[in-house]
């Protein structure tokens, strides 16, 4: 050894000696001061080096790239563990002066819906512009405080009917809807009896009445994916879960205080949205059924644009169930509305398949969307014209509402005219909207297989996540929905997010019988604080950090995650080393497995008024 060193000195290889000495010092420090870091074998070190070369943006569709998962039955190795902001391993602790969001409504702060400066500057509110997204730029770097007396949420399935009052301390609806069985107060709890404006005696009998009226609806087989417009506290969607139906419930943030927050606290899928001047953030032709029970939308207003928007997202052959007073009341005012709806639905080629009343005299009408373009082309009166397909915007992100009807896709192109296979085979069958190239089907099945293996062998068994505490989940970069599909037997639901800068795979997700939405993670998500139990991302941040500062994304993740909730980030070490210090600055516990699985858990820590 001495002779070798002398030789190196003669050859002036000082940089090598210095680097070698520095490496020995680092290893010694790690071995003697960090009793949480296990010894690393040569194989472990090799795997760490490989993990640093993995691309953060998989080519083509954002599907699951090949994983270096441990052998079946072998748990992933914990490489780095930390808690309470104490740095370990190769990442470093950073200092951020986090402050608490201020104001009387701070506990429910939603950046893109509570931007009062932008809202006050609006020239019009006629079309619900003030309920649409107006994101601050840059977003506020503050942390939303907890409501006084906040507790870990009531677990599912009990949460469907009972939640802690202190978690959503809004009593207004209790009094406002006391005669309609929406919600009642009981000691420390809010109780949801399952009633609604149009189904005071319970949503169970109401959904049975709908299926009896049109047996072809077949809840949980033919009809799997539903949109509930103006959902209230989402009891309609909550009870349909028993029938294997997944419902995207939505309503605006309005005077019906915190209705979407109630829904998510109950563990029912929901999102804040409004039919105003812009398209809903869903693809064309994806919902099997759309429901509106006294949803307070003027469907015939503005040239019929609100109903034309439902036509855009309703699957060909899908149903629209409308339960509202114009259906069954005969005074002049209500009949005027009904006549306007008759004219509009005929113009967009919707067929009325049923109009009836239940035993209480509450009426509903059920329409069915056309399955071909022939009706559009043969119309005598075209109150709503056909769209110019060449100049039509294909995206649904900040896109103005159409005042026209898009033609249905030609048979053999995207396959959207074909109704998916009945549930549950629908989840694993070839989606009708898959690309027609031969490689498309192979890529889809390979992606599904990889996700099934990764979730069963690693996520559920090896990452020390308490899955029994998890109900509401976001997949931040969903691809084909493989992560959600692999979790289908777990008592949870997944909001599949397709980022706007990634390939559009959202139609495939809906074809599989799952739900999702478009979003840009450089902006805040349309949900209340503390509404999700787990946030999952797979190779999302590499591209994202090229467009916005990652600190804002992490702050948004903290806002929407519940105390005690988890994040699971699958990415390369370069990205993880950027995220991990930010999480620890928030006093989160973090663990790193196999070099590319970062697991974080949020605590109850919030900054003081003076900031920390």
Coordinates of C-alpha atoms in Angstrom, one line a residue:
X1 CA 0.0 0.0 0.0
X2 CA 2.8 2.4 0.9
X3 CA 4.6 1.7 -2.3
X4 CA 1.4 2.4 -4.3
X5 CA 0.8 5.7 -2.5
X6 CA 4.4 6.8 -3.3
X7 CA 3.8 5.9 -6.9
X8 CA 0.7 8.0 -6.9
X9 CA 2.6 10.9 -5.4
X10 CA 5.2 10.7 -8.1
X11 CA 2.4 10.7 -10.7
X12 CA 0.8 13.7 -9.0
X13 CA -2.6 12.0 -8.4
X14 CA -3.4 14.3 -5.5
X15 CA -7.1 14.8 -6.5
X16 CA -7.6 11.0 -6.3
X17 CA -6.0 10.8 -2.8
X18 CA -8.0 13.7 -1.6
X19 CA -11.3 12.2 -2.8
X20 CA -10.3 8.8 -1.4
X21 CA -9.6 10.4 2.0
X22 CA -12.8 12.3 2.0
X23 CA -14.8 9.1 1.2
X24 CA -13.2 7.3 4.2
X25 CA -14.1 10.2 6.5
X26 CA -17.8 10.2 5.3
X27 CA -18.1 6.4 5.7
X28 CA -16.6 6.6 9.3
X29 CA -19.1 9.4 10.3
X30 CA -22.0 7.4 8.9
X31 CA -21.0 4.2 10.7
X32 CA -20.4 5.8 14.1
X33 CA -23.1 8.5 14.3
X34 CA -26.1 7.1 12.4
X35 CA -27.5 4.0 14.0
X36 CA -30.5 4.1 11.8
X37 CA -28.6 3.5 8.6
X38 CA -28.1 -0.2 7.9
X39 CA -24.8 -1.5 6.5
X40 CA -24.8 -1.5 2.7
X41 CA -23.5 -4.4 0.7
X42 CA -21.7 -4.1 -2.6
X43 CA -25.1 -4.9 -4.3
X44 CA -26.8 -2.2 -2.4
X45 CA -24.2 0.3 -3.4
X46 CA -24.5 -0.8 -7.0
X47 CA -28.3 -0.4 -6.9
X48 CA -27.9 3.1 -5.4
X49 CA -25.6 4.1 -8.3
X50 CA -28.1 2.6 -10.8
X51 CA -31.0 4.5 -9.2
X52 CA -29.3 7.8 -9.9
X53 CA -29.3 7.1 -13.7
X54 CA -33.1 6.4 -14.0
X55 CA -34.8 9.0 -16.1
X56 CA -37.3 11.2 -14.2
X57 CA -39.6 11.3 -17.3
X58 CA -40.4 7.9 -18.9
X59 CA -40.7 8.1 -22.6
X60 CA -44.1 8.2 -24.4
X61 CA -47.1 7.5 -22.1
X62 CA -46.4 8.1 -18.3
X63 CA -46.7 4.4 -17.5
X64 CA -44.8 2.4 -14.9
X65 CA -41.2 2.1 -16.0
X66 CA -39.4 -1.2 -15.3
X67 CA -38.8 -1.4 -11.6
X68 CA -36.0 -2.8 -9.6
X69 CA -38.4 -4.3 -7.1
X70 CA -37.1 -6.7 -4.5
X71 CA -37.6 -10.4 -5.2
X72 CA -41.1 -11.6 -4.4
X73 CA -41.5 -12.2 -0.7
X74 CA -38.5 -10.0 0.2
X75 CA -39.2 -6.6 1.7
X76 CA -37.5 -3.5 0.3
X77 CA -34.5 -2.4 2.2
X78 CA -34.8 0.8 4.3
X79 CA -31.8 2.9 3.4
X80 CA -32.5 6.2 5.1
X81 CA -34.9 7.1 7.9
X82 CA -35.5 10.5 9.4
X83 CA -38.0 12.2 11.7
X84 CA -38.7 15.7 13.1
X85 CA -36.5 17.4 10.6
X86 CA -33.3 15.5 11.5
X87 CA -31.1 15.0 8.4
X88 CA -29.7 11.6 7.5
X89 CA -27.9 10.2 4.4
X90 CA -27.1 12.1 1.3
X91 CA -29.9 14.7 1.6
X92 CA -29.4 17.9 3.5
X93 CA -31.6 19.9 5.9
X94 CA -32.8 23.2 4.6
X95 CA -34.3 26.1 6.5
X96 CA -37.6 27.6 5.4
X97 CA -39.5 30.2 7.4
X98 CA -42.9 28.5 7.2
X99 CA -45.8 30.7 8.4
X100 CA -49.5 30.0 9.1
X101 CA -52.1 31.2 6.6
X102 CA -53.9 34.2 8.1
X103 CA -57.6 35.2 8.0
X104 CA -60.9 34.0 9.4
X105 CA -61.2 31.4 6.6
X106 CA -57.6 30.2 6.7
X107 CA -58.5 26.7 7.9
X108 CA -60.4 26.1 4.6
X109 CA -58.0 28.0 2.3
X110 CA -58.1 27.0 -1.4
X111 CA -55.6 29.1 -3.3
X112 CA -57.3 29.1 -6.7
X113 CA -60.8 29.5 -5.4
X114 CA -60.1 32.0 -2.7
X115 CA -58.1 34.6 -4.7
X116 CA -60.3 37.5 -3.6
X117 CA -58.2 40.1 -5.5
X118 CA -58.8 38.3 -8.8
X119 CA -62.5 37.7 -8.0
X120 CA -63.1 41.4 -7.1
X121 CA -61.6 42.4 -10.4
X122 CA -64.0 40.3 -12.5
X123 CA -66.1 42.2 -15.0
X124 CA -69.0 39.8 -14.7
X125 CA -70.3 37.1 -12.4
X126 CA -73.3 36.2 -14.6
X127 CA -72.0 32.9 -15.6
X128 CA -70.4 31.8 -12.3
X129 CA -67.0 33.3 -13.2
X130 CA -66.4 34.0 -9.5
X131 CA -66.7 30.2 -8.7
X132 CA -64.0 29.3 -11.3
X133 CA -60.3 29.0 -10.9
X134 CA -58.3 32.2 -10.4
X135 CA -54.9 31.1 -9.1
X136 CA -52.5 33.5 -7.4
X137 CA -49.1 33.9 -9.0
X138 CA -47.0 33.0 -7.2
X139 CA -49.1 31.0 -4.8
X140 CA -48.9 31.8 -1.1
X141 CA -46.2 29.9 0.8
X142 CA -48.2 29.5 4.0
X143 CA -49.4 26.4 5.9
X144 CA -53.2 26.0 6.6
X145 CA -53.9 25.8 10.3
X146 CA -55.9 23.0 11.8
X147 CA -59.4 23.5 13.2
X148 CA -59.5 23.6 16.9
X149 CA -60.1 20.1 18.3
X150 CA -59.2 18.4 15.0
X151 CA -58.9 14.6 15.3
X152 CA -57.9 11.7 13.1
X153 CA -60.9 11.1 10.8
X154 CA -63.5 8.4 11.5
X155 CA -62.5 5.4 9.5
X156 CA -64.3 4.0 6.5
X157 CA -67.0 2.6 6.3
X158 CA -68.4 4.2 9.4
X159 CA -67.4 7.6 8.0
X160 CA -70.0 7.4 5.3
X161 CA -72.6 8.1 7.9
X162 CA -70.7 9.8 10.8
X163 CA -67.8 12.3 10.9
X164 CA -66.2 14.5 13.7
X165 CA -67.9 17.9 13.8
X166 CA -64.6 19.6 14.8
X167 CA -62.9 18.4 11.6
X168 CA -65.5 20.2 9.5
X169 CA -66.9 22.8 11.9
X170 CA -69.7 24.2 9.7
X171 CA -73.2 24.0 11.2
X172 CA -75.0 26.0 8.5
X173 CA -76.1 23.1 6.4
X174 CA -77.5 21.3 9.5
X175 CA -80.1 24.0 10.0
X176 CA -80.5 24.9 6.3
X177 CA -81.3 21.4 5.2
X178 CA -82.8 20.0 8.4
X179 CA -86.1 19.1 6.6
X180 CA -84.3 17.2 3.8
X181 CA -82.3 14.7 5.8
X182 CA -78.9 15.9 4.4
X183 CA -77.1 16.1 7.7
X184 CA -77.8 16.4 11.5
X185 CA -75.7 17.2 14.6
X186 CA -75.3 14.6 17.3
X187 CA -72.9 15.4 20.2
X188 CA -69.4 15.6 18.8
X189 CA -70.5 14.2 15.4
X190 CA -72.2 15.1 12.2
X191 CA -74.6 12.4 11.0
X192 CA -75.6 11.8 7.4
X193 CA -79.0 9.9 7.2
X194 CA -78.7 9.4 3.4
X195 CA -81.4 11.9 2.5
X196 CA -81.5 14.6 -0.2
X197 CA -83.6 17.3 -1.6
X198 CA -85.2 14.9 -4.1
X199 CA -84.9 11.7 -1.9
X200 CA -85.9 12.7 1.6
X201 CA -86.6 9.1 2.5
X202 CA -83.2 7.8 1.6
X203 CA -81.0 7.5 -1.5
X204 CA -81.2 3.7 -1.4
X205 CA -84.8 3.5 -2.5
X206 CA -84.1 6.4 -4.9
X207 CA -81.4 4.6 -6.8
X208 CA -83.5 1.4 -6.9
X209 CA -86.4 3.5 -8.4
X210 CA -84.1 4.8 -11.1
X211 CA -82.9 1.3 -12.1
X212 CA -86.5 0.0 -12.0
X213 CA -87.6 2.8 -14.3
X214 CA -84.8 2.0 -16.9
X215 CA -83.5 -1.5 -16.2
X216 CA -80.8 -1.1 -18.9
X217 CA -79.0 1.2 -16.5
X218 CA -77.8 -1.9 -14.5
X219 CA -75.9 -0.3 -11.6
X220 CA -72.4 -1.8 -11.2
X221 CA -72.4 -3.7 -14.5
X222 CA -73.4 -1.6 -17.5
X223 CA -73.2 1.6 -15.5
X224 CA -70.0 1.9 -13.5
X225 CA -68.8 5.6 -13.8
X226 CA -71.2 8.3 -12.8
X227 CA -71.1 12.1 -12.5
X228 CA -73.3 13.8 -9.9
X229 CA -73.8 17.5 -10.6
X230 CA -74.5 19.8 -7.7
X231 CA -74.1 16.8 -5.4
X232 CA -74.8 18.4 -2.0
X233 CA -73.0 16.2 0.6
X234 CA -72.6 13.4 -2.0
X235 CA -75.0 10.8 -0.4
X236 CA -76.1 9.7 -3.9
X237 CA -72.5 8.7 -4.8
X238 CA -71.8 7.4 -1.3
X239 CA -74.6 4.8 -1.4
X240 CA -73.9 3.8 -5.0
X241 CA -70.6 2.5 -3.8
X242 CA -72.5 -0.5 -2.4
X243 CA -73.6 -1.2 -6.0
X244 CA -70.0 -1.2 -7.4
X245 CA -70.6 2.3 -8.9
X246 CA -67.9 5.0 -8.6
X247 CA -69.3 8.5 -8.7
X248 CA -67.5 11.7 -9.2
X249 CA -69.5 14.2 -7.2
X250 CA -69.0 17.9 -7.8
X251 CA -70.3 21.2 -6.7
X252 CA -68.9 24.8 -6.4
X253 CA -67.6 26.4 -3.3
X254 CA -70.7 28.5 -2.6
X255 CA -73.2 29.4 0.1
X256 CA -73.9 25.7 0.7
X257 CA -71.2 25.7 3.2
X258 CA -68.4 23.1 2.8
X259 CA -70.6 20.5 1.1
X260 CA -67.6 19.0 -0.8
X261 CA -65.5 19.0 2.3
X262 CA -68.3 17.0 4.0
X263 CA -68.2 14.5 1.1
X264 CA -64.4 14.0 1.3
X265 CA -64.4 13.8 5.1
X266 CA -67.0 11.0 4.7
X267 CA -64.6 9.2 2.3
X268 CA -66.8 9.8 -0.8
X269 CA -65.1 10.9 -4.1
X270 CA -65.7 14.6 -4.8
X271 CA -64.2 17.7 -6.4
X272 CA -64.9 21.4 -6.3
X273 CA -66.0 22.5 -9.8
X274 CA -68.7 24.5 -11.6
X275 CA -70.3 24.7 -15.0
X276 CA -69.6 28.3 -15.7
X277 CA -67.6 29.6 -18.8
X278 CA -65.1 26.8 -19.1
X279 CA -65.2 23.1 -19.8
X280 CA -65.2 20.7 -17.0
X281 CA -61.7 19.1 -16.7
X282 CA -62.8 15.7 -18.1
X283 CA -62.4 14.2 -21.6
X284 CA -65.1 13.8 -24.2
X285 CA -67.4 10.7 -24.1
X286 CA -66.4 9.1 -20.8
X287 CA -69.3 9.1 -18.2
X288 CA -71.8 6.3 -18.3
X289 CA -74.5 8.3 -16.5
X290 CA -74.8 11.9 -15.3
X291 CA -77.2 12.7 -12.5
X292 CA -78.8 16.0 -11.4
X293 CA -81.2 16.3 -8.5
X294 CA -82.3 19.9 -8.0
X295 CA -78.7 20.9 -8.9
X296 CA -79.6 24.5 -9.6
X297 CA -78.1 24.6 -13.1
X298 CA -80.0 26.5 -15.8
X299 CA -79.4 23.9 -18.5
X300 CA -81.1 25.9 -21.2
X301 CA -79.3 29.2 -20.4
X302 CA -76.6 30.8 -22.5
X303 CA -77.7 29.1 -25.7
X304 CA -77.8 25.7 -23.9
X305 CA -74.1 25.6 -23.2
X306 CA -74.4 23.9 -19.8
X307 CA -76.3 21.0 -21.2
X308 CA -74.1 20.9 -24.3
X309 CA -71.1 20.5 -21.9
X310 CA -72.8 17.4 -20.3
X311 CA -73.4 16.1 -23.8
X312 CA -69.6 16.4 -24.5
X313 CA -68.6 14.3 -21.5
X314 CA -71.4 11.8 -21.6
X315 CA -70.6 8.5 -23.3
X316 CA -72.6 7.7 -26.5
X317 CA -75.6 5.7 -25.3
X318 CA -75.1 7.1 -21.8
X319 CA -78.0 8.4 -19.6
X320 CA -78.8 11.7 -18.1
X321 CA -81.1 11.5 -15.0
X322 CA -82.8 14.8 -14.1
X323 CA -84.9 15.0 -11.0
X324 CA -86.2 18.5 -10.6
X325 CA -89.5 20.4 -10.1
X326 CA -90.0 21.3 -13.8
X327 CA -90.4 17.6 -14.5
X328 CA -93.5 17.2 -12.3
X329 CA -94.9 20.6 -11.4
X330 CA -97.4 22.1 -13.8
X331 CA -97.6 25.8 -13.1
X332 CA -96.6 28.2 -15.8
X333 CA -93.1 29.0 -14.5
X334 CA -92.1 25.3 -14.3
X335 CA -93.7 24.4 -17.6
X336 CA -91.8 27.1 -19.3
X337 CA -88.6 25.6 -18.1
X338 CA -89.7 22.1 -19.1
X339 CA -90.6 23.2 -22.6
X340 CA -87.2 24.9 -23.0
X341 CA -85.6 21.6 -22.0
X342 CA -87.7 19.6 -24.4
X343 CA -86.6 21.8 -27.3
X344 CA -82.9 21.7 -26.2
X345 CA -82.7 18.0 -25.7
X346 CA -84.3 17.3 -29.1
X347 CA -81.8 19.6 -30.7
X348 CA -78.8 17.7 -29.3
X349 CA -80.4 14.4 -30.2
X350 CA -81.1 13.1 -26.7
X351 CA -83.9 10.6 -26.5
X352 CA -86.4 10.7 -23.6
X353 CA -86.5 7.1 -22.5
X354 CA -88.6 7.6 -19.3
X355 CA -90.6 10.3 -17.4
X356 CA -92.2 9.2 -14.1
X357 CA -93.0 10.0 -10.5
X358 CA -92.2 8.0 -7.3
X359 CA -94.7 7.3 -4.5
X360 CA -94.1 10.7 -3.0
X361 CA -94.9 12.5 -6.3
X362 CA -91.3 13.4 -6.9
X363 CA -90.6 13.1 -10.7
X364 CA -87.6 12.4 -12.8
X365 CA -86.9 12.2 -16.5
X366 CA -84.2 10.0 -18.1
X367 CA -82.5 10.9 -21.4
X368 CA -80.2 8.8 -23.5
X369 CA -77.4 10.3 -25.7
X370 CA -77.3 9.3 -29.4
X371 CA -74.8 6.6 -30.5
X372 CA -74.4 7.9 -34.1
X373 CA -73.9 11.1 -36.0
X374 CA -76.9 10.5 -38.3
X375 CA -79.3 12.3 -36.0
X376 CA -77.1 15.4 -35.9
X377 CA -76.9 15.5 -39.7
X378 CA -80.6 15.0 -40.2
X379 CA -81.9 17.6 -37.8
X380 CA -84.5 20.0 -39.1
X381 CA -83.7 22.7 -36.5
X382 CA -80.2 23.1 -35.3
X383 CA -80.5 25.3 -32.3
X384 CA -77.1 24.0 -31.3
X385 CA -74.8 23.7 -34.4
X386 CA -72.1 21.1 -35.1
X387 CA -68.6 22.0 -34.1
X388 CA -65.9 22.7 -36.7
X389 CA -63.8 19.7 -35.9
X390 CA -60.7 21.1 -37.5
X391 CA -60.6 24.2 -35.3
X392 CA -62.0 22.6 -32.1
X393 CA -59.7 22.7 -29.1
X394 CA -59.0 19.1 -27.9
X395 CA -57.9 20.0 -24.4
X396 CA -60.1 20.6 -21.3
X397 CA -58.0 22.8 -19.2
X398 CA -59.0 26.5 -19.0
X399 CA -60.9 25.9 -22.3
X400 CA -64.1 27.9 -23.0
X401 CA -67.4 26.1 -23.1
X402 CA -68.4 24.9 -26.6
X403 CA -71.6 26.3 -28.1
X404 CA -71.7 23.4 -30.5
X405 CA -71.9 19.6 -30.7
X406 CA -68.7 17.7 -31.4
X407 CA -69.2 14.8 -33.9
X408 CA -68.8 11.4 -32.4
X409 CA -65.6 9.6 -33.3
X410 CA -65.8 7.5 -36.4
X411 CA -65.9 3.8 -35.8
X412 CA -62.5 2.2 -36.0
X413 CA -60.6 5.4 -35.0
X414 CA -60.6 5.8 -31.2
X415 CA -63.2 3.2 -30.5
X416 CA -65.2 5.5 -28.2
X417 CA -68.5 4.4 -29.7
X418 CA -68.0 1.0 -28.2
X419 CA -69.4 0.6 -24.7
X420 CA -66.8 -0.9 -22.3
X421 CA -67.0 -4.5 -21.1
X422 CA -69.4 -4.9 -18.1
X423 CA -67.8 -4.4 -14.7
X424 CA -65.7 -5.9 -13.2
X425 CA -64.1 -7.3 -16.4
X426 CA -64.0 -3.8 -17.6
X427 CA -61.0 -3.0 -15.3
X428 CA -58.7 -5.4 -17.1
X429 CA -60.2 -5.6 -20.6
X430 CA -58.8 -3.6 -23.5
X431 CA -60.1 -0.1 -23.2
X432 CA -62.0 1.1 -26.3
X433 CA -60.1 4.4 -26.4
X434 CA -56.6 2.8 -26.6
X435 CA -54.6 3.9 -29.6
X436 CA -55.1 1.6 -32.6
X437 CA -51.5 0.8 -33.2
X438 CA -50.6 -2.8 -32.4
X439 CA -48.1 -1.7 -29.7
X440 CA -50.8 0.1 -27.8
X441 CA -52.5 -3.0 -26.5
X442 CA -49.2 -4.6 -25.6
X443 CA -48.0 -1.5 -23.7
X444 CA -51.3 -1.4 -21.8
X445 CA -51.2 -5.0 -20.6
X446 CA -47.5 -4.8 -19.7
X447 CA -48.1 -1.6 -17.7
X448 CA -51.0 -3.3 -15.8
X449 CA -48.8 -6.3 -15.0
X450 CA -46.0 -4.2 -13.7
X451 CA -48.2 -2.1 -11.5
X452 CA -49.9 -5.2 -10.1
X453 CA -46.5 -6.7 -9.2
X454 CA -45.2 -3.4 -7.7
X455 CA -48.3 -2.7 -5.6
X456 CA -48.7 -6.3 -4.2
X457 CA -45.0 -7.0 -3.6
X458 CA -43.7 -3.5 -2.6
X459 CA -46.3 -0.9 -1.8
X460 CA -48.6 -3.1 0.3
X461 CA -46.0 -5.3 2.0
X462 CA -42.7 -3.5 2.2
X463 CA -43.0 0.2 2.8
X464 CA -44.5 0.2 6.4
X465 CA -47.5 2.2 5.3
X466 CA -50.6 1.6 7.4
X467 CA -53.0 0.9 4.5
X468 CA -55.9 0.3 6.9
X469 CA -56.0 4.0 7.7
X470 CA -56.2 5.1 4.0
X471 CA -59.4 5.9 2.2
X472 CA -59.0 8.9 -0.1
X473 CA -56.0 8.7 -2.5
X474 CA -54.6 10.8 -5.3
X475 CA -52.4 9.4 -8.0
X476 CA -50.6 12.5 -9.1
X477 CA -49.3 11.1 -12.4
X478 CA -51.8 8.3 -13.2
X479 CA -50.8 7.1 -16.7
X480 CA -53.2 4.3 -17.6
X481 CA -54.5 4.0 -14.0
X482 CA -52.4 0.9 -13.2
X483 CA -51.8 2.0 -9.6
X484 CA -55.5 2.4 -8.9
X485 CA -56.4 -0.8 -10.7
X486 CA -53.9 -2.7 -8.6
X487 CA -55.6 -1.4 -5.4
X488 CA -59.1 -2.2 -6.5
X489 CA -59.7 -4.8 -3.8
X490 CA -58.6 -2.3 -1.0
X491 CA -61.3 -0.3 0.8
X492 CA -60.2 3.0 -0.8
X493 CA -60.7 5.0 -3.9
X494 CA -58.2 6.8 -6.2
X495 CA -58.5 10.2 -7.9
X496 CA -56.4 9.6 -11.0
X497 CA -54.8 12.8 -12.1
X498 CA -53.4 13.2 -15.6
X499 CA -51.0 16.2 -15.7
X500 CA -51.7 18.6 -18.6
X501 CA -48.1 18.3 -19.9
X502 CA -48.3 14.5 -20.2
X503 CA -49.9 12.2 -22.8
X504 CA -53.7 12.2 -22.5
X505 CA -54.5 8.8 -21.0
X506 CA -57.6 9.9 -19.1
X507 CA -60.1 8.4 -21.5
X508 CA -58.4 5.0 -20.9
X509 CA -58.8 5.5 -17.2
X510 CA -62.5 6.1 -17.5
X511 CA -62.8 3.1 -19.9
X512 CA -61.4 0.9 -17.2
X513 CA -64.2 2.0 -14.8
X514 CA -62.0 4.4 -12.8
X515 CA -62.3 8.2 -12.3
X516 CA -59.9 11.0 -12.8
X517 CA -59.2 14.6 -13.8
X518 CA -56.8 16.8 -15.7
X519 CA -54.6 19.1 -13.6
X520 CA -51.4 21.2 -13.6
X521 CA -49.4 20.5 -10.4
X522 CA -47.8 23.9 -10.7
X523 CA -51.2 25.2 -9.5
X524 CA -53.3 24.3 -6.5
X525 CA -55.8 21.4 -6.6
X526 CA -59.5 22.1 -6.4
X527 CA -60.1 20.6 -3.0
X528 CA -60.3 21.7 0.6
X529 CA -57.4 21.3 3.0
X530 CA -57.0 17.9 4.9
X531 CA -59.0 15.8 2.4
X532 CA -56.7 13.0 1.3
X533 CA -55.0 10.2 3.2
X534 CA -52.3 9.3 0.6
X535 CA -50.6 11.1 -2.3
X536 CA -48.8 8.9 -4.8
X537 CA -46.5 10.0 -7.6
X538 CA -44.4 8.0 -10.0
X539 CA -41.7 9.9 -11.9
X540 CA -43.7 13.2 -11.8
X541 CA -41.3 15.7 -10.5
X542 CA -38.5 15.6 -13.1
X543 CA -40.6 17.4 -15.7
X544 CA -42.5 19.4 -13.1
X545 CA -39.4 21.1 -11.7
X546 CA -38.6 22.5 -15.1
X547 CA -41.8 24.6 -15.0
X548 CA -42.2 25.6 -11.4
X549 CA -40.5 25.7 -8.0
X550 CA -40.9 22.4 -6.2
X551 CA -41.4 24.2 -2.8
X552 CA -44.8 25.3 -4.0
X553 CA -45.8 21.8 -5.0
X554 CA -44.7 20.4 -1.6
X555 CA -46.6 23.2 0.2
X556 CA -49.7 22.2 -1.8
X557 CA -49.2 18.5 -0.9
X558 CA -49.1 19.5 2.7
X559 CA -52.3 21.5 2.3
X560 CA -54.4 18.7 0.9
X561 CA -53.0 15.9 3.0
X562 CA -54.6 15.0 6.4
X563 CA -52.5 14.9 9.6
X564 CA -51.3 11.3 9.8
X565 CA -51.6 11.0 6.0
X566 CA -48.9 9.6 3.8
X567 CA -47.0 10.4 0.6
X568 CA -45.4 7.8 -1.6
X569 CA -42.9 9.2 -4.2
X570 CA -41.3 6.9 -6.7
X571 CA -38.5 8.8 -8.4
X572 CA -34.7 9.0 -8.9
X573 CA -32.4 10.1 -6.1
X574 CA -31.7 13.5 -7.6
X575 CA -35.4 14.3 -7.3
X576 CA -35.8 12.6 -3.9
X577 CA -32.9 14.6 -2.6
X578 CA -34.8 17.8 -3.5
X579 CA -38.1 16.7 -1.9
X580 CA -36.9 15.1 1.3
X581 CA -35.4 18.2 2.9
X582 CA -38.6 20.1 2.2
X583 CA -40.7 17.4 3.9
X584 CA -38.5 17.4 6.9
X585 CA -38.7 21.2 7.2
X586 CA -42.4 20.5 7.6
X587 CA -41.6 18.1 10.5
X588 CA -42.7 15.1 8.5
X589 CA -41.2 11.7 9.1
X590 CA -39.6 10.3 5.9
X591 CA -38.1 6.9 5.0
X592 CA -36.2 6.0 1.8
X593 CA -36.4 2.5 0.5
X594 CA -34.2 0.9 -2.2
X595 CA -33.0 4.3 -3.4
X596 CA -36.2 5.3 -5.2
X597 CA -39.2 4.9 -2.9
X598 CA -39.6 7.9 -0.6
X599 CA -42.3 7.5 2.0
X600 CA -43.4 10.5 4.1
X601 CA -45.9 10.9 6.9
X602 CA -47.4 14.2 7.9
X603 CA -47.8 15.1 11.5
X604 CA -49.8 17.6 13.5
X605 CA -47.1 20.3 13.5
X606 CA -48.1 23.8 12.4
X607 CA -46.0 26.9 12.6
X608 CA -46.7 29.5 15.3
X609 CA -48.1 32.9 14.5
X610 CA -44.6 34.3 14.5
X611 CA -43.4 31.7 12.0
X612 CA -40.7 29.0 12.4

